[in-house]
PDB file of C-alpha atoms in Angstrom:
ATOM      1  CA  MET A   1       3.263  18.851  14.245  1.00 47.00           C
ATOM      2  CA  ALA A   2       3.852  18.114  10.562  1.00 65.00           C
ATOM      3  CA  HIS A   3       1.989  19.918   7.838  1.00 75.00           C
ATOM      4  CA  ILE A   4      -0.368  17.633   5.958  1.00 81.00           C
ATOM      5  CA  PRO A   5      -2.150  19.563   3.211  1.00 83.00           C
ATOM      6  CA  ILE A   6      -5.926  19.552   3.125  1.00 82.00           C
ATOM      7  CA  ASN A   7      -7.764  19.354  -0.230  1.00 82.00           C
ATOM      8  CA  HIS A   8      -4.495  19.164  -2.160  1.00 86.00           C
ATOM      9  CA  PRO A   9      -5.071  19.814  -5.895  1.00 87.00           C
ATOM     10  CA  LEU A  10      -3.334  16.547  -6.862  1.00 91.00           C
ATOM     11  CA  ARG A  11      -5.536  14.429  -4.582  1.00 91.00           C
ATOM     12  CA  PRO A  12      -7.443  12.923  -7.537  1.00 92.00           C
ATOM     13  CA  LEU A  13      -4.164  11.833  -9.144  1.00 95.00           C
ATOM     14  CA  TYR A  14      -3.012  10.177  -5.920  1.00 94.00           C
ATOM     15  CA  ARG A  15      -6.364   8.404  -5.588  1.00 94.00           C
ATOM     16  CA  VAL A  16      -6.006   7.033  -9.121  1.00 96.00           C
ATOM     17  CA  LEU A  17      -2.444   5.853  -8.408  1.00 96.00           C
ATOM     18  CA  THR A  18      -3.601   4.179  -5.200  1.00 96.00           C
ATOM     19  CA  ALA A  19      -6.506   2.543  -7.030  1.00 97.00           C
ATOM     20  CA  LEU A  20      -4.097   1.216  -9.673  1.00 97.00           C
ATOM     21  CA  ALA A  21      -1.783  -0.126  -6.956  1.00 97.00           C
ATOM     22  CA  GLY A  22      -4.721  -1.759  -5.181  1.00 97.00           C
ATOM     23  CA  LEU A  23      -5.973  -3.239  -8.443  1.00 98.00           C
ATOM     24  CA  TYR A  24      -2.518  -4.657  -9.227  1.00 98.00           C
ATOM     25  CA  VAL A  25      -2.312  -6.226  -5.752  1.00 98.00           C
ATOM     26  CA  LEU A  26      -5.834  -7.664  -6.086  1.00 98.00           C
ATOM     27  CA  ILE A  27      -5.263  -9.115  -9.566  1.00 98.00           C
ATOM     28  CA  PHE A  28      -1.902 -10.517  -8.465  1.00 97.00           C
ATOM     29  CA  GLY A  29      -3.589 -12.164  -5.485  1.00 97.00           C
ATOM     30  CA  ILE A  30      -6.406 -13.679  -7.526  1.00 98.00           C
ATOM     31  CA  ILE A  31      -4.066 -15.124 -10.168  1.00 97.00           C
ATOM     32  CA  GLY A  32      -1.647 -16.285  -7.459  1.00 96.00           C
ATOM     33  CA  ALA A  33      -4.400 -18.007  -5.499  1.00 96.00           C
ATOM     34  CA  THR A  34      -5.595 -19.726  -8.671  1.00 96.00           C
ATOM     35  CA  LYS A  35      -2.104 -20.931  -9.587  1.00 95.00           C
ATOM     36  CA  SER A  36      -1.181 -22.075  -6.087  1.00 93.00           C
ATOM     37  CA  SER A  37      -4.501 -23.638  -5.116  1.00 90.00           C
ATOM     38  CA  GLY A  38      -4.022 -27.137  -3.789  1.00 87.00           C
ATOM     39  CA  ALA A  39      -0.593 -26.324  -2.345  1.00 88.00           C
ATOM     40  CA  SER A  40       0.012 -25.799   1.343  1.00 88.00           C
ATOM     41  CA  LEU A  41      -0.535 -22.280   2.631  1.00 90.00           C
ATOM     42  CA  PHE A  42       3.114 -21.387   3.308  1.00 91.00           C
ATOM     43  CA  ASP A  43       4.725 -23.649   0.692  1.00 88.00           C
ATOM     44  CA  GLN A  44       8.275 -22.537  -0.132  1.00 85.00           C
ATOM     45  CA  ASP A  45       9.184 -25.384  -2.486  1.00 83.00           C
ATOM     46  CA  HIS A  46       6.618 -24.860  -5.252  1.00 85.00           C
ATOM     47  CA  LEU A  47       6.392 -21.094  -5.666  1.00 90.00           C
ATOM     48  CA  HIS A  48       4.652 -19.585  -8.671  1.00 91.00           C
ATOM     49  CA  TRP A  49       5.562 -16.474 -10.673  1.00 94.00           C
ATOM     50  CA  VAL A  50       2.611 -14.142 -11.202  1.00 95.00           C
ATOM     51  CA  LEU A  51       2.831 -10.665 -12.777  1.00 94.00           C
ATOM     52  CA  GLY A  52       6.575 -10.650 -12.173  1.00 92.00           C
ATOM     53  CA  LEU A  53       6.398 -11.665  -8.502  1.00 95.00           C
ATOM     54  CA  ARG A  54       6.798 -14.952  -6.640  1.00 94.00           C
ATOM     55  CA  THR A  55       3.928 -16.180  -4.524  1.00 95.00           C
ATOM     56  CA  ASN A  56       2.561 -18.974  -2.419  1.00 94.00           C
ATOM     57  CA  LEU A  57      -1.056 -19.394  -1.359  1.00 95.00           C
ATOM     58  CA  ALA A  58      -0.668 -17.382   1.869  1.00 95.00           C
ATOM     59  CA  PHE A  59       0.843 -14.392   0.071  1.00 96.00           C
ATOM     60  CA  ALA A  60      -1.827 -14.599  -2.623  1.00 96.00           C
ATOM     61  CA  ILE A  61      -4.619 -14.549  -0.022  1.00 97.00           C
ATOM     62  CA  LEU A  62      -3.004 -11.622   1.838  1.00 97.00           C
ATOM     63  CA  SER A  63      -2.731  -9.789  -1.472  1.00 97.00           C
ATOM     64  CA  ILE A  64      -6.418 -10.297  -2.223  1.00 98.00           C
ATOM     65  CA  ILE A  65      -7.350  -8.903   1.188  1.00 98.00           C
ATOM     66  CA  ALA A  66      -4.952  -5.943   0.885  1.00 97.00           C
ATOM     67  CA  GLY A  67      -6.148  -5.136  -2.635  1.00 97.00           C
ATOM     68  CA  ILE A  68      -9.795  -5.171  -1.597  1.00 98.00           C
ATOM     69  CA  VAL A  69      -9.148  -3.002   1.473  1.00 97.00           C
ATOM     70  CA  ILE A  70      -7.194  -0.427  -0.562  1.00 97.00           C
ATOM     71  CA  LEU A  71      -9.809  -0.297  -3.317  1.00 97.00           C
ATOM     72  CA  VAL A  72     -12.697   0.030  -0.846  1.00 97.00           C
ATOM     73  CA  ALA A  73     -10.899   2.868   0.959  1.00 95.00           C
ATOM     74  CA  VAL A  74     -10.251   4.669  -2.350  1.00 95.00           C
ATOM     75  CA  PHE A  75     -13.911   4.220  -3.314  1.00 95.00           C
ATOM     76  CA  ILE A  76     -15.203   5.541   0.038  1.00 93.00           C
ATOM     77  CA  GLY A  77     -12.747   8.460   0.303  1.00 87.00           C
ATOM     78  CA  ARG A  78     -13.748  11.022   2.990  1.00 86.00           C
ATOM     79  CA  ASN A  79     -10.418  10.785   4.856  1.00 90.00           C
ATOM     80  CA  ILE A  80     -10.871   7.036   5.333  1.00 93.00           C
ATOM     81  CA  ASP A  81      -8.489   6.634   2.410  1.00 93.00           C
ATOM     82  CA  HIS A  82      -6.145   9.242   3.930  1.00 93.00           C
ATOM     83  CA  TYR A  83      -5.675   7.292   7.153  1.00 94.00           C
ATOM     84  CA  LEU A  84      -5.763   3.845   5.583  1.00 96.00           C
ATOM     85  CA  ASP A  85      -3.249   4.817   2.879  1.00 96.00           C
ATOM     86  CA  ILE A  86      -0.753   6.032   5.465  1.00 96.00           C
ATOM     87  CA  GLY A  87      -1.093   2.764   7.409  1.00 96.00           C
ATOM     88  CA  ALA A  88      -1.119   0.518   4.344  1.00 97.00           C
ATOM     89  CA  GLY A  89       1.852   2.318   2.805  1.00 97.00           C
ATOM     90  CA  LEU A  90       3.853   1.835   5.988  1.00 98.00           C
ATOM     91  CA  ALA A  91       2.747  -1.806   6.164  1.00 97.00           C
ATOM     92  CA  PHE A  92       3.926  -2.507   2.595  1.00 98.00           C
ATOM     93  CA  MET A  93       7.310  -0.926   3.368  1.00 98.00           C
ATOM     94  CA  VAL A  94       7.695  -2.800   6.675  1.00 97.00           C
ATOM     95  CA  VAL A  95       6.721  -6.145   5.110  1.00 96.00           C
ATOM     96  CA  GLY A  96       9.147  -5.513   2.248  1.00 96.00           C
ATOM     97  CA  MET A  97      11.960  -4.815   4.716  1.00 97.00           C
ATOM     98  CA  LEU A  98      11.058  -7.788   6.923  1.00 96.00           C
ATOM     99  CA  MET A  99      10.940 -10.188   4.000  1.00 95.00           C
ATOM    100  CA  LEU A 100      14.204  -8.751   2.637  1.00 95.00           C
ATOM    101  CA  GLY A 101      15.803  -9.746   5.937  1.00 96.00           C
ATOM    102  CA  LEU A 102      14.318 -13.248   5.707  1.00 95.00           C
ATOM    103  CA  LEU A 103      15.005 -13.862   1.991  1.00 93.00           C
ATOM    104  CA  ARG A 104      17.468 -16.740   2.133  1.00 91.00           C
ATOM    105  CA  THR A 105      16.108 -18.368   5.266  1.00 91.00           C
ATOM    106  CA  ASP A 106      13.469 -20.954   6.060  1.00 90.00           C
ATOM    107  CA  ALA A 107      11.509 -18.114   7.692  1.00 92.00           C
ATOM    108  CA  ASN A 108      10.653 -16.647   4.260  1.00 92.00           C
ATOM    109  CA  PHE A 109       7.091 -17.819   4.833  1.00 92.00           C
ATOM    110  CA  LEU A 110       5.600 -15.709   2.023  1.00 92.00           C
ATOM    111  CA  GLY A 111       8.106 -16.921  -0.575  1.00 90.00           C
ATOM    112  CA  PHE A 112       9.403 -13.437  -1.359  1.00 93.00           C
ATOM    113  CA  SER A 113      12.177 -12.726  -3.848  1.00 94.00           C
ATOM    114  CA  VAL A 114      14.174  -9.499  -4.138  1.00 96.00           C
ATOM    115  CA  VAL A 115      11.716  -8.359  -6.817  1.00 97.00           C
ATOM    116  CA  ASN A 116       8.829  -8.852  -4.369  1.00 96.00           C
ATOM    117  CA  CYS A 117      10.634  -6.656  -1.839  1.00 97.00           C
ATOM    118  CA  VAL A 118      11.285  -3.891  -4.383  1.00 97.00           C
ATOM    119  CA  VAL A 119       7.668  -3.941  -5.592  1.00 97.00           C
ATOM    120  CA  SER A 120       6.477  -3.893  -1.967  1.00 97.00           C
ATOM    121  CA  PHE A 121       8.603  -0.779  -1.347  1.00 98.00           C
ATOM    122  CA  ILE A 122       7.299   0.933  -4.507  1.00 97.00           C
ATOM    123  CA  ILE A 123       3.659   0.190  -3.721  1.00 98.00           C
ATOM    124  CA  GLY A 124       4.262   1.282  -0.133  1.00 98.00           C
ATOM    125  CA  VAL A 125       5.741   4.626  -1.175  1.00 97.00           C
ATOM    126  CA  VAL A 126       2.958   5.330  -3.695  1.00 96.00           C
ATOM    127  CA  VAL A 127       0.178   4.460  -1.240  1.00 97.00           C
ATOM    128  CA  PHE A 128       1.884   6.306   1.635  1.00 97.00           C
ATOM    129  CA  ALA A 129       2.336   9.446  -0.493  1.00 94.00           C
ATOM    130  CA  ALA A 130      -1.322   9.250  -1.479  1.00 94.00           C
ATOM    131  CA  GLY A 131      -2.174   9.183   2.217  1.00 93.00           C
ATOM    132  CA  LEU A 132      -0.091  12.271   2.885  1.00 92.00           C
ATOM    133  CA  TYR A 133      -1.809  14.240   0.133  1.00 91.00           C
ATOM    134  CA  GLY A 134      -5.278  12.732   0.464  1.00 86.00           C
ATOM    135  CA  LYS A 135      -6.677  14.594   3.450  1.00 86.00           C
ATOM    136  CA  THR A 136      -9.930  16.452   2.867  1.00 84.00           C
ATOM    137  CA  GLY A 137     -11.694  19.084   4.921  1.00 80.00           C
ATOM    138  CA  SER A 138     -13.814  22.200   4.951  1.00 83.00           C
ATOM    139  CA  ASP A 139     -12.653  25.664   3.921  1.00 80.00           C
ATOM    140  CA  GLN A 140     -12.294  26.432   7.629  1.00 84.00           C
ATOM    141  CA  ASP A 141      -9.987  23.404   8.056  1.00 77.00           C
ATOM    142  CA  VAL A 142      -7.853  24.611   5.135  1.00 75.00           C
ATOM    143  CA  ALA A 143      -7.640  28.153   6.564  1.00 78.00           C
ATOM    144  CA  SER A 144      -6.719  26.815   9.999  1.00 78.00           C
ATOM    145  CA  GLU A 145      -3.983  24.568   8.575  1.00 76.00           C
ATOM    146  CA  GLU A 146      -2.561  27.373   6.427  1.00 76.00           C
ATOM    147  CA  SER A 147      -2.572  29.724   9.400  1.00 75.00           C
ATOM    148  CA  PHE A 148      -0.728  27.133  11.489  1.00 76.00           C
ATOM    149  CA  ARG A 149       1.743  26.484   8.708  1.00 73.00           C
ATOM    150  CA  HIS A 150       2.618  30.137   8.065  1.00 77.00           C
ATOM    151  CA  HIS A 151       2.446  31.667  11.525  1.00 75.00           C
ATOM    152  CA  HIS A 152       3.199  28.955  14.013  1.00 61.00           C
ATOM    153  CA  HIS A 153       6.842  27.945  13.849  1.00 53.00           C
TER     154      HIS A 153
END
């Protein structure tokens, strides 16, 4: 079993970084949806550049949803953000890798560019790291985890 720290002292910093990532994704999605409104959902011919990334309407809508979910989880906290950040971070990395494989094909349904893939990886790593260091618990949980970590090899 891996050691995941409980009540890590840098948890507030990771929450802020995750909130900033979620805010970026949300703002990107809103501007992207505004710019690409009227186009077909998965349009690959008329892509728009927003905040340094390419988008179509489908990607903009997914970004709005992802941004809202991340921000709500950060706001709620209480380990909801811990679990959601791990999942969302992995999802951003997987989507980045998937779209990197589909870049120059007709299957690039979200209209990704290499920059989109890199940004997806960066956001994924930041959010995933926040999940790893975002777990909270009681003093008893901390003592139990430290005991496991130091005495149970």
